C-alpha cells in the first residue's frame, strides 16, 4: 500500500475512479438501457449522472470529515453500530462491486471476440473474463503502485479514445445529411421505461464510491476525495452523453438493442468500417482491463476493512492476501455462471438498497457530525425509489428469475450477518 511519502495524487485518484466507471458501464449497458428507454437511452444516461451526483453528496461529506480505507463500511458502522444493519448493507455494497467486476470481465471477453464473430459464445466469453480477472489480481498483488501508474495512463487513453469516437460519429452523422435523429423510431417517451433504464445507468457511475475507499492513502484526503468524486462524475457524464448520442445517430435504439452487449462496436461500423470496429474493440479492451485493475484494488481494500471489523469471513491465517483472493474468486464465480443482464440487474438492486441505507444513515444519525443538509439525502432516497420501483416491476414481469436471485442473495447476506453477530456476541 502507499506509504506516507508515496500517496495517491489527485490525478491518480481521479484515474482510479474513472478507471472503474469507464468500462462495462458504457460498453455493455447501452443495449440493456435501450431495451427499457428506447430512443431516449441517452437521456437515461444523463438522468443517471444527475441521480449519482446528488447521491454523492453524502459520501463527499462523510469522507471529508472521516477519510478511511473502509469508506462506506465505516460510514455505515458509524451510523448503525457494528451490528446486522451495518454489516449487511456493507456487504450489499461489496457484492455489488464484485458483480460489477464480473460485468467488466464479460464485457472484455465479448468485445475481444467481436472481430471474430464469436461475441455470443457461451464458453469463450466467460473463459476470457476469468482470465482477465486472474491477470488483474496478479498485477495488484505484485504492485499496487503499478495499478495507480497504469490507471493514469489508461484513463487518459480511454477518455481520449471515447471522446474521439463520439465526436467523429456526431460529425459523420451531421455530414451525412440525415441528421442526428434519423435513426429514431419515433416512439413516444415511456416514463416507466426511462426510469428503469436510468437504474442501470446508475451502475455506470457508481464507481465513484470506490474513491471513498482510498482513505488516507490519498494526499490531503479531506479535500481531494471530494474533488476526485466530483471531477470523475463530470468527466464520465460528458463522455457518456457524447457517445450515446453518437451511437443513437449511427444505428438508433433498435440497432443498439439488436447488438446489445457490443453496441458501441456495432455503431462504429456504419460510419468507420472495420477499422472503426477495431479501434472500438481496442478501447473496450483497455477500458475493461484497467477497470478491473482499479476495481480489484479498491474493492479488496473494502473487504479487508470488513474483515478487520469482523463483519466478513476470513480464510485460515496462513493464507496471505485474503481480501484480494476472496474478491477475485467471487468475481470469477459470477463471471462463469451469470450473463451480463443478470449481473447488471443484481448489481443495481444491491447498490440502490445500500445507497438508500447510506442516505438514511446521514439523515438519522450523521447529519450533525458531518454538517450535512438533510434535504439532499432525502431527495436522493426519493430518486432512488423513483427509478428502482419501475425497474423492479419490469424485471419481475419480464425476468423473474433474476429478481428472485437478487432477493435470495440479499437474504443470504442478512442471514449470515445475523449469525456472525450472534457468534461474536457469545464469544465476547
CSV table of C-alpha atoms in Angstrom, one decimal:
chain,number,residue,atom,x,y,z
A,1,UNK,CA,0.0,0.0,0.0
A,2,UNK,CA,1.2,3.6,-0.5
A,3,UNK,CA,3.2,4.9,2.5
A,4,UNK,CA,3.4,8.4,3.9
A,5,UNK,CA,5.8,9.6,1.3
A,6,UNK,CA,4.1,7.9,-1.6
A,7,UNK,CA,0.5,8.7,-1.5
A,8,UNK,CA,-2.1,8.7,-4.3
A,9,UNK,CA,-2.3,12.1,-6.0
A,10,UNK,CA,-5.5,13.8,-7.0
A,11,UNK,CA,-4.8,12.9,-10.6
A,12,UNK,CA,-4.2,9.3,-9.6
A,13,UNK,CA,-7.4,9.2,-7.6
A,14,UNK,CA,-9.4,10.5,-10.5
A,15,UNK,CA,-7.8,8.0,-12.7
A,16,UNK,CA,-8.7,5.1,-10.4
A,17,UNK,CA,-12.3,6.5,-10.1
A,18,UNK,CA,-12.8,6.9,-13.8
A,19,UNK,CA,-11.0,3.7,-14.4
A,20,UNK,CA,-13.7,1.8,-12.5
A,21,UNK,CA,-16.5,3.8,-14.1
A,22,UNK,CA,-15.4,3.9,-17.8
A,23,UNK,CA,-15.7,0.3,-18.6
A,24,UNK,CA,-18.6,-2.1,-18.7
A,25,UNK,CA,-21.0,0.8,-17.8
A,26,UNK,CA,-20.7,2.3,-21.3
A,27,UNK,CA,-19.6,-0.6,-23.4
A,28,UNK,CA,-22.1,-3.2,-22.2
A,29,UNK,CA,-25.0,-1.4,-20.7
A,30,UNK,CA,-26.1,0.7,-23.6
A,31,UNK,CA,-28.0,-2.1,-25.2
A,32,UNK,CA,-29.8,-3.1,-22.0
A,33,UNK,CA,-30.7,0.6,-21.2
A,34,UNK,CA,-32.1,1.0,-24.8
A,35,UNK,CA,-34.3,-2.1,-24.2
A,36,UNK,CA,-36.0,-0.1,-21.4
A,37,UNK,CA,-35.7,3.5,-22.6
A,38,UNK,CA,-35.9,3.1,-26.4
A,39,UNK,CA,-34.9,6.2,-28.3
A,40,UNK,CA,-34.4,8.1,-25.1
A,41,UNK,CA,-31.5,6.0,-23.8
A,42,UNK,CA,-29.0,9.0,-24.0
A,43,UNK,CA,-31.4,10.8,-21.7
A,44,UNK,CA,-31.3,7.9,-19.3
A,45,UNK,CA,-27.5,8.2,-19.0
A,46,UNK,CA,-27.9,11.9,-18.3
A,47,UNK,CA,-30.5,11.2,-15.6
A,48,UNK,CA,-28.2,8.5,-14.1
A,49,UNK,CA,-25.5,11.2,-13.8
A,50,UNK,CA,-27.9,13.5,-12.0
A,51,UNK,CA,-29.0,10.8,-9.6
A,52,UNK,CA,-25.4,9.8,-8.9
A,53,UNK,CA,-24.3,13.4,-8.5
A,54,UNK,CA,-27.0,14.1,-5.9
A,55,UNK,CA,-26.3,10.8,-4.2
A,56,UNK,CA,-22.5,11.6,-3.9
A,57,UNK,CA,-23.2,14.5,-1.5
A,58,UNK,CA,-23.5,12.1,1.5
A,59,UNK,CA,-20.3,10.3,0.6
A,60,UNK,CA,-18.4,13.5,0.0
A,61,UNK,CA,-19.5,15.0,3.3
A,62,UNK,CA,-18.6,11.9,5.3
A,63,UNK,CA,-15.2,11.4,3.6
A,64,UNK,CA,-14.3,15.0,4.1
A,65,UNK,CA,-14.8,14.6,7.8
A,66,UNK,CA,-13.6,11.0,8.3
A,67,UNK,CA,-11.4,9.7,5.4
A,68,UNK,CA,-10.9,6.0,5.8
A,69,UNK,CA,-9.9,2.9,3.8
A,70,UNK,CA,-13.2,1.5,5.0
A,71,UNK,CA,-15.1,4.1,3.1
A,72,UNK,CA,-18.8,3.2,3.0
A,73,UNK,CA,-18.3,0.4,5.6
A,74,UNK,CA,-17.0,2.9,8.1
A,75,UNK,CA,-19.9,5.3,7.4
A,76,UNK,CA,-22.5,2.5,8.0
A,77,UNK,CA,-20.7,1.3,11.1
A,78,UNK,CA,-20.5,4.9,12.4
A,79,UNK,CA,-24.3,5.3,11.9
A,80,UNK,CA,-25.8,2.0,12.8
A,81,UNK,CA,-23.1,0.5,15.1
A,82,UNK,CA,-21.2,-2.8,14.4
A,83,UNK,CA,-24.4,-4.9,14.0
A,84,UNK,CA,-26.5,-6.6,11.4
A,85,UNK,CA,-27.6,-3.4,9.6
A,86,UNK,CA,-24.1,-2.1,9.1
A,87,UNK,CA,-22.7,-5.5,8.1
A,88,UNK,CA,-25.5,-6.3,5.7
A,89,UNK,CA,-25.5,-3.1,3.8
A,90,UNK,CA,-21.7,-3.0,3.7
A,91,UNK,CA,-21.8,-6.5,2.1
A,92,UNK,CA,-24.5,-5.3,-0.3
A,93,UNK,CA,-22.1,-2.7,-1.5
A,94,UNK,CA,-19.2,-5.2,-1.6
A,95,UNK,CA,-21.2,-7.8,-3.6
A,96,UNK,CA,-22.5,-5.1,-6.0
A,97,UNK,CA,-18.9,-4.1,-6.6
A,98,UNK,CA,-17.9,-7.7,-7.2
A,99,UNK,CA,-20.6,-8.3,-9.7
A,100,UNK,CA,-19.5,-5.1,-11.4
A,101,UNK,CA,-16.1,-6.6,-11.8
A,102,UNK,CA,-17.7,-9.6,-13.5
A,103,UNK,CA,-19.5,-7.2,-15.7
A,104,UNK,CA,-16.2,-5.7,-16.7
A,105,UNK,CA,-14.7,-9.2,-17.3
A,106,UNK,CA,-17.5,-10.5,-19.5
A,107,UNK,CA,-17.5,-7.2,-21.5
A,108,UNK,CA,-13.8,-7.7,-22.1
A,109,UNK,CA,-14.5,-11.2,-23.5
A,110,UNK,CA,-17.4,-10.0,-25.6
A,111,UNK,CA,-15.6,-7.2,-27.3
A,112,UNK,CA,-12.3,-9.1,-27.7
A,113,UNK,CA,-14.3,-11.8,-29.6
A,114,UNK,CA,-16.3,-9.3,-31.7
A,115,UNK,CA,-13.9,-9.1,-34.7
A,116,UNK,CA,-14.1,-12.9,-35.0
A,117,UNK,CA,-17.9,-13.1,-34.8
A,118,UNK,CA,-17.7,-15.1,-31.6
A,119,UNK,CA,-19.0,-12.4,-29.2
A,120,UNK,CA,-22.0,-14.6,-28.3
A,121,UNK,CA,-20.0,-17.7,-27.3
A,122,UNK,CA,-21.3,-19.1,-24.0
A,123,UNK,CA,-17.9,-20.7,-23.4
A,124,UNK,CA,-15.2,-18.3,-24.7
A,125,UNK,CA,-16.7,-15.1,-23.2
A,126,UNK,CA,-16.6,-16.3,-19.6
A,127,UNK,CA,-13.2,-18.1,-20.1
A,128,UNK,CA,-11.7,-14.8,-21.3
A,129,UNK,CA,-13.4,-12.9,-18.5
A,130,UNK,CA,-12.0,-15.3,-15.9
A,131,UNK,CA,-8.5,-14.9,-17.4
A,132,UNK,CA,-8.9,-11.1,-17.2
A,133,UNK,CA,-9.8,-11.2,-13.5
A,134,UNK,CA,-6.9,-13.5,-12.7
A,135,UNK,CA,-4.4,-11.3,-14.5
A,136,UNK,CA,-5.7,-8.2,-12.8
A,137,UNK,CA,-5.5,-9.8,-9.4
A,138,UNK,CA,-1.9,-10.9,-10.0
A,139,UNK,CA,-0.9,-7.4,-11.1
A,140,UNK,CA,-2.5,-6.0,-7.9
A,141,UNK,CA,-0.6,-8.5,-5.8
A,142,UNK,CA,2.7,-7.6,-7.5
A,143,UNK,CA,2.4,-3.8,-7.1
A,144,UNK,CA,-0.4,-1.5,-6.1
A,145,UNK,CA,1.7,1.5,-7.3
A,146,UNK,CA,1.8,-0.1,-10.7
A,147,UNK,CA,-2.0,-0.1,-10.6
A,148,UNK,CA,-2.1,3.7,-9.9
A,149,UNK,CA,0.5,4.5,-12.6
A,150,UNK,CA,-1.2,2.3,-15.2
A,151,UNK,CA,-4.6,3.8,-14.2
A,152,UNK,CA,-3.4,7.3,-15.1
A,153,UNK,CA,-2.2,6.3,-18.5
A,154,UNK,CA,-5.1,4.1,-19.4
A,155,UNK,CA,-7.7,6.7,-18.1
A,156,UNK,CA,-6.2,9.2,-20.5
A,157,UNK,CA,-6.3,6.7,-23.4
A,158,UNK,CA,-9.9,5.8,-22.6
A,159,UNK,CA,-11.2,9.3,-22.3
A,160,UNK,CA,-9.4,10.5,-25.4
A,161,UNK,CA,-10.4,7.4,-27.4
A,162,UNK,CA,-14.1,7.5,-26.5
A,163,UNK,CA,-14.2,11.3,-27.0
A,164,UNK,CA,-12.7,11.0,-30.5
A,165,UNK,CA,-15.1,8.2,-31.4
A,166,UNK,CA,-18.1,10.1,-30.1
A,167,UNK,CA,-17.2,13.4,-31.7
A,168,UNK,CA,-16.3,11.7,-35.0
A,169,UNK,CA,-19.5,9.9,-35.0
A,170,UNK,CA,-21.6,13.0,-34.4
A,171,UNK,CA,-19.7,14.9,-37.2
A,172,UNK,CA,-20.2,11.9,-39.5
A,173,UNK,CA,-23.9,11.9,-38.8
A,174,UNK,CA,-24.1,15.6,-39.5
A,175,UNK,CA,-22.1,15.4,-42.7
A,176,UNK,CA,-24.2,12.5,-44.0
A,177,UNK,CA,-27.1,14.9,-44.1
A,178,UNK,CA,-29.6,12.6,-42.4
A,179,UNK,CA,-29.4,14.4,-39.1
A,180,UNK,CA,-28.7,13.2,-35.6
A,181,UNK,CA,-32.2,11.6,-35.1
A,182,UNK,CA,-32.6,10.0,-38.5
A,183,UNK,CA,-32.4,6.5,-36.9
A,184,UNK,CA,-35.1,7.4,-34.3
A,185,UNK,CA,-38.2,5.1,-34.3
A,186,UNK,CA,-40.4,8.0,-33.4
A,187,UNK,CA,-41.9,6.2,-30.4
A,188,UNK,CA,-43.2,8.4,-27.6
A,189,UNK,CA,-41.4,8.7,-24.3
A,190,UNK,CA,-42.3,5.9,-21.9
A,191,UNK,CA,-41.7,7.2,-18.3
A,192,UNK,CA,-41.5,3.8,-16.7
A,193,UNK,CA,-39.0,2.5,-19.2
A,194,UNK,CA,-36.9,5.7,-19.0
A,195,UNK,CA,-36.8,5.4,-15.2
A,196,UNK,CA,-36.0,1.7,-15.3
A,197,UNK,CA,-33.2,2.4,-17.8
A,198,UNK,CA,-31.8,5.1,-15.5
A,199,UNK,CA,-31.5,2.4,-12.8
A,200,UNK,CA,-28.9,0.6,-14.9
A,201,UNK,CA,-27.2,3.8,-15.9
A,202,UNK,CA,-26.5,4.5,-12.2
A,203,UNK,CA,-24.2,1.4,-12.4
A,204,UNK,CA,-22.1,3.3,-15.0
A,205,UNK,CA,-21.4,5.9,-12.4
A,206,UNK,CA,-21.4,4.1,-9.1
A,207,UNK,CA,-17.6,3.6,-9.4
A,208,UNK,CA,-17.2,6.9,-7.7
A,209,UNK,CA,-17.9,5.2,-4.4
A,210,UNK,CA,-14.6,3.3,-4.7
A,211,UNK,CA,-12.8,6.6,-4.3
A,212,UNK,CA,-14.0,6.7,-0.7
A,213,UNK,CA,-12.0,3.6,0.0
A,214,UNK,CA,-8.8,5.4,-0.8
A,215,UNK,CA,-9.0,6.9,2.7
A,216,UNK,CA,-5.8,8.5,4.0
A,217,UNK,CA,-3.8,6.8,1.2
A,218,UNK,CA,-4.7,9.9,-0.9
A,219,UNK,CA,-2.9,13.2,-0.4
A,220,UNK,CA,-4.9,15.7,1.6
A,221,UNK,CA,-7.9,13.3,1.8
A,222,UNK,CA,-10.3,15.8,3.4
A,223,UNK,CA,-10.2,17.9,0.3
A,224,UNK,CA,-9.1,15.6,-2.5
A,225,UNK,CA,-11.6,12.8,-2.0
A,226,UNK,CA,-14.5,15.2,-2.6
A,227,UNK,CA,-12.6,16.8,-5.6
A,228,UNK,CA,-11.9,13.4,-7.1
A,229,UNK,CA,-15.5,12.3,-6.8
A,230,UNK,CA,-16.9,15.4,-8.4
A,231,UNK,CA,-14.4,15.6,-11.2
A,232,UNK,CA,-14.7,11.8,-12.0
A,233,UNK,CA,-18.5,12.1,-12.3
A,234,UNK,CA,-18.3,15.2,-14.5
A,235,UNK,CA,-15.8,13.5,-16.9
A,236,UNK,CA,-17.9,10.4,-17.2
A,237,UNK,CA,-21.2,12.2,-17.6
A,238,UNK,CA,-19.8,14.2,-20.5
A,239,UNK,CA,-18.3,11.2,-22.2
A,240,UNK,CA,-21.4,9.0,-21.8
A,241,UNK,CA,-23.7,11.7,-23.2
A,242,UNK,CA,-21.4,12.2,-26.2
A,243,UNK,CA,-21.0,8.5,-27.0
A,244,UNK,CA,-24.7,7.6,-26.5
A,245,UNK,CA,-25.8,10.5,-28.8
A,246,UNK,CA,-23.2,9.2,-31.4
A,247,UNK,CA,-24.5,5.6,-31.1
A,248,UNK,CA,-28.1,6.8,-31.4
A,249,UNK,CA,-27.3,8.8,-34.6
A,250,UNK,CA,-25.4,5.8,-36.1
A,251,UNK,CA,-27.7,2.8,-35.5
A,252,UNK,CA,-30.6,4.0,-33.4
A,253,UNK,CA,-32.2,2.3,-30.4
A,254,UNK,CA,-33.4,-0.6,-32.5
A,255,UNK,CA,-29.8,-1.3,-33.7
A,256,UNK,CA,-28.5,-0.9,-30.2
A,257,UNK,CA,-30.9,-3.4,-28.8
A,258,UNK,CA,-30.0,-6.0,-31.5
A,259,UNK,CA,-26.3,-5.6,-30.8
A,260,UNK,CA,-27.0,-5.5,-27.1
A,261,UNK,CA,-23.7,-6.4,-25.4
A,262,UNK,CA,-21.4,-4.9,-28.1
A,263,UNK,CA,-23.4,-1.9,-29.2
A,264,UNK,CA,-20.5,0.5,-29.4
A,265,UNK,CA,-18.6,-1.7,-31.8
A,266,UNK,CA,-21.7,-2.2,-33.9
A,267,UNK,CA,-22.3,1.6,-34.0
A,268,UNK,CA,-18.8,2.3,-35.3
A,269,UNK,CA,-19.1,0.0,-38.3
A,270,UNK,CA,-21.6,2.0,-40.5
A,271,UNK,CA,-19.6,5.2,-40.2
A,272,UNK,CA,-16.0,4.0,-40.0
A,273,UNK,CA,-16.0,0.4,-41.4
A,274,UNK,CA,-13.9,-2.4,-40.0
A,275,UNK,CA,-11.1,-0.1,-38.7
A,276,UNK,CA,-13.7,1.7,-36.6
A,277,UNK,CA,-14.8,-1.6,-35.1
A,278,UNK,CA,-11.1,-2.4,-34.4
A,279,UNK,CA,-10.5,0.8,-32.6
A,280,UNK,CA,-13.6,0.5,-30.6
A,281,UNK,CA,-12.6,-3.1,-29.6
A,282,UNK,CA,-9.1,-1.9,-28.6
A,283,UNK,CA,-10.6,0.9,-26.4
A,284,UNK,CA,-13.0,-1.5,-24.8
A,285,UNK,CA,-10.3,-4.0,-24.0
A,286,UNK,CA,-8.1,-1.3,-22.4
A,287,UNK,CA,-11.1,0.2,-20.6
A,288,UNK,CA,-12.3,-3.1,-19.1
A,289,UNK,CA,-8.8,-4.4,-18.1
A,290,UNK,CA,-7.8,-1.1,-16.5
A,291,UNK,CA,-11.3,-1.0,-14.8
A,292,UNK,CA,-10.6,-4.5,-13.4
A,293,UNK,CA,-7.2,-3.4,-12.1
A,294,UNK,CA,-8.7,-0.3,-10.3
A,295,UNK,CA,-11.8,-2.1,-9.1
A,296,UNK,CA,-9.9,-5.0,-7.6
A,297,UNK,CA,-7.6,-2.6,-5.8
A,298,UNK,CA,-10.5,-0.6,-4.2
A,299,UNK,CA,-12.9,-3.5,-3.5
A,300,UNK,CA,-10.3,-5.7,-1.9
A,301,UNK,CA,-9.5,-2.8,0.5
A,302,UNK,CA,-13.1,-2.6,1.4
A,303,UNK,CA,-13.2,-6.4,2.1
A,304,UNK,CA,-10.1,-6.1,4.2
A,305,UNK,CA,-11.8,-3.4,6.3
A,306,UNK,CA,-14.8,-5.6,6.7
A,307,UNK,CA,-12.6,-8.4,7.9
A,308,UNK,CA,-10.9,-6.2,10.5
A,309,UNK,CA,-14.4,-5.1,11.7
A,310,UNK,CA,-15.3,-8.8,11.9
A,311,UNK,CA,-18.2,-8.4,9.5
A,312,UNK,CA,-16.9,-10.6,6.7
A,313,UNK,CA,-15.4,-14.1,6.9
A,314,UNK,CA,-11.7,-14.9,6.7
A,315,UNK,CA,-9.7,-17.8,5.4
A,316,UNK,CA,-7.1,-19.6,7.5
A,317,UNK,CA,-4.4,-17.1,8.7
A,318,UNK,CA,-1.7,-18.9,6.8
A,319,UNK,CA,-3.3,-17.7,3.5
A,320,UNK,CA,-1.9,-14.3,2.5
A,321,UNK,CA,-3.6,-11.5,0.6
A,322,UNK,CA,-7.1,-12.8,1.6
A,323,UNK,CA,-9.1,-9.7,0.5
A,324,UNK,CA,-7.7,-9.9,-3.0
A,325,UNK,CA,-8.0,-13.7,-3.3
A,326,UNK,CA,-11.6,-13.7,-2.0
A,327,UNK,CA,-12.7,-10.7,-4.1
A,328,UNK,CA,-11.2,-12.2,-7.3
A,329,UNK,CA,-12.6,-15.6,-6.5
A,330,UNK,CA,-16.1,-14.3,-6.1
A,331,UNK,CA,-15.9,-12.2,-9.3
A,332,UNK,CA,-14.7,-15.3,-11.2
A,333,UNK,CA,-17.7,-17.3,-10.0
A,334,UNK,CA,-20.1,-14.6,-11.1
A,335,UNK,CA,-18.4,-14.3,-14.4
A,336,UNK,CA,-18.6,-18.0,-15.0
A,337,UNK,CA,-22.2,-18.5,-14.2
A,338,UNK,CA,-24.1,-15.2,-14.8
A,339,UNK,CA,-24.7,-13.4,-18.1
A,340,UNK,CA,-24.4,-9.6,-18.5
A,341,UNK,CA,-28.1,-8.8,-18.0
A,342,UNK,CA,-28.3,-10.9,-14.7
A,343,UNK,CA,-25.0,-9.3,-13.4
A,344,UNK,CA,-26.2,-5.8,-14.2
A,345,UNK,CA,-29.6,-6.3,-12.6
A,346,UNK,CA,-28.3,-7.8,-9.4
A,347,UNK,CA,-25.7,-5.1,-9.1
A,348,UNK,CA,-28.5,-2.4,-9.5
A,349,UNK,CA,-30.7,-4.0,-6.8
A,350,UNK,CA,-28.0,-4.3,-4.2
A,351,UNK,CA,-26.3,-1.0,-4.9
A,352,UNK,CA,-29.5,1.1,-4.7
A,353,UNK,CA,-30.6,-0.7,-1.5
A,354,UNK,CA,-27.2,0.1,0.0
A,355,UNK,CA,-27.4,3.7,-1.2
A,356,UNK,CA,-30.8,4.2,0.4
A,357,UNK,CA,-29.4,2.9,3.7
A,358,UNK,CA,-26.4,5.3,3.4
A,359,UNK,CA,-28.7,8.3,2.8
A,360,UNK,CA,-31.0,7.4,5.7
A,361,UNK,CA,-27.9,7.0,7.9
A,362,UNK,CA,-26.9,10.5,7.1
A,363,UNK,CA,-30.4,11.9,7.8
A,364,UNK,CA,-31.0,9.9,11.0
A,365,UNK,CA,-27.6,9.6,12.6
A,366,UNK,CA,-24.8,11.6,11.0
A,367,UNK,CA,-26.1,14.9,9.7
A,368,UNK,CA,-24.8,16.9,12.7
A,369,UNK,CA,-21.4,15.1,12.8
A,370,UNK,CA,-20.7,15.7,9.1
A,371,UNK,CA,-22.6,19.0,8.8
A,372,UNK,CA,-24.9,17.7,6.1
A,373,UNK,CA,-28.1,19.3,4.8
A,374,UNK,CA,-30.7,16.6,5.3
A,375,UNK,CA,-32.8,17.6,2.2
A,376,UNK,CA,-30.0,16.3,-0.1
A,377,UNK,CA,-30.0,12.7,1.2
A,378,UNK,CA,-33.8,12.9,1.5
A,379,UNK,CA,-34.0,13.8,-2.2
A,380,UNK,CA,-31.6,11.0,-3.1
A,381,UNK,CA,-33.9,8.4,-1.4
A,382,UNK,CA,-36.8,9.7,-3.4
A,383,UNK,CA,-34.9,9.5,-6.6
A,384,UNK,CA,-33.5,6.0,-5.8
A,385,UNK,CA,-37.0,4.8,-5.2
A,386,UNK,CA,-38.4,6.5,-8.3
A,387,UNK,CA,-36.0,4.5,-10.5
A,388,UNK,CA,-35.8,1.3,-8.5
A,389,UNK,CA,-39.6,0.7,-8.3
A,390,UNK,CA,-40.3,0.7,-12.1
A,391,UNK,CA,-37.1,-1.3,-12.7
A,392,UNK,CA,-38.2,-3.9,-10.2
A,393,UNK,CA,-41.7,-4.1,-11.6
A,394,UNK,CA,-40.4,-4.6,-15.2
A,395,UNK,CA,-37.9,-7.1,-14.1
A,396,UNK,CA,-40.5,-9.2,-12.2
A,397,UNK,CA,-42.7,-9.1,-15.3
A,398,UNK,CA,-40.0,-10.0,-17.8
A,399,UNK,CA,-37.2,-11.6,-16.0
A,400,UNK,CA,-38.5,-13.0,-12.6
A,401,UNK,CA,-35.5,-15.4,-12.2
A,402,UNK,CA,-33.0,-12.5,-11.9
A,403,UNK,CA,-35.2,-10.7,-9.4
A,404,UNK,CA,-35.5,-13.9,-7.3
A,405,UNK,CA,-31.8,-14.5,-7.4
A,406,UNK,CA,-31.2,-10.9,-6.1
A,407,UNK,CA,-33.6,-11.4,-3.3
A,408,UNK,CA,-32.0,-14.7,-2.3
A,409,UNK,CA,-28.5,-13.1,-2.3
A,410,UNK,CA,-29.7,-10.3,-0.2
A,411,UNK,CA,-31.5,-12.6,2.2
A,412,UNK,CA,-28.4,-14.8,2.5
A,413,UNK,CA,-26.2,-11.8,3.3
A,414,UNK,CA,-28.6,-10.6,6.1
A,415,UNK,CA,-28.9,-14.2,7.5
A,416,UNK,CA,-25.1,-14.6,7.5
A,417,UNK,CA,-24.8,-11.3,9.3
A,418,UNK,CA,-27.3,-12.3,12.0
A,419,UNK,CA,-25.3,-15.5,12.6
A,420,UNK,CA,-22.0,-13.6,12.7
A,421,UNK,CA,-23.3,-11.0,15.2
A,422,UNK,CA,-24.7,-13.7,17.4
A,423,UNK,CA,-21.4,-15.7,17.4
A,424,UNK,CA,-19.4,-12.5,18.1
A,425,UNK,CA,-21.7,-11.6,21.0
A,426,UNK,CA,-21.4,-15.1,22.5
A,427,UNK,CA,-17.6,-15.1,22.0
A,428,UNK,CA,-17.4,-11.8,23.9
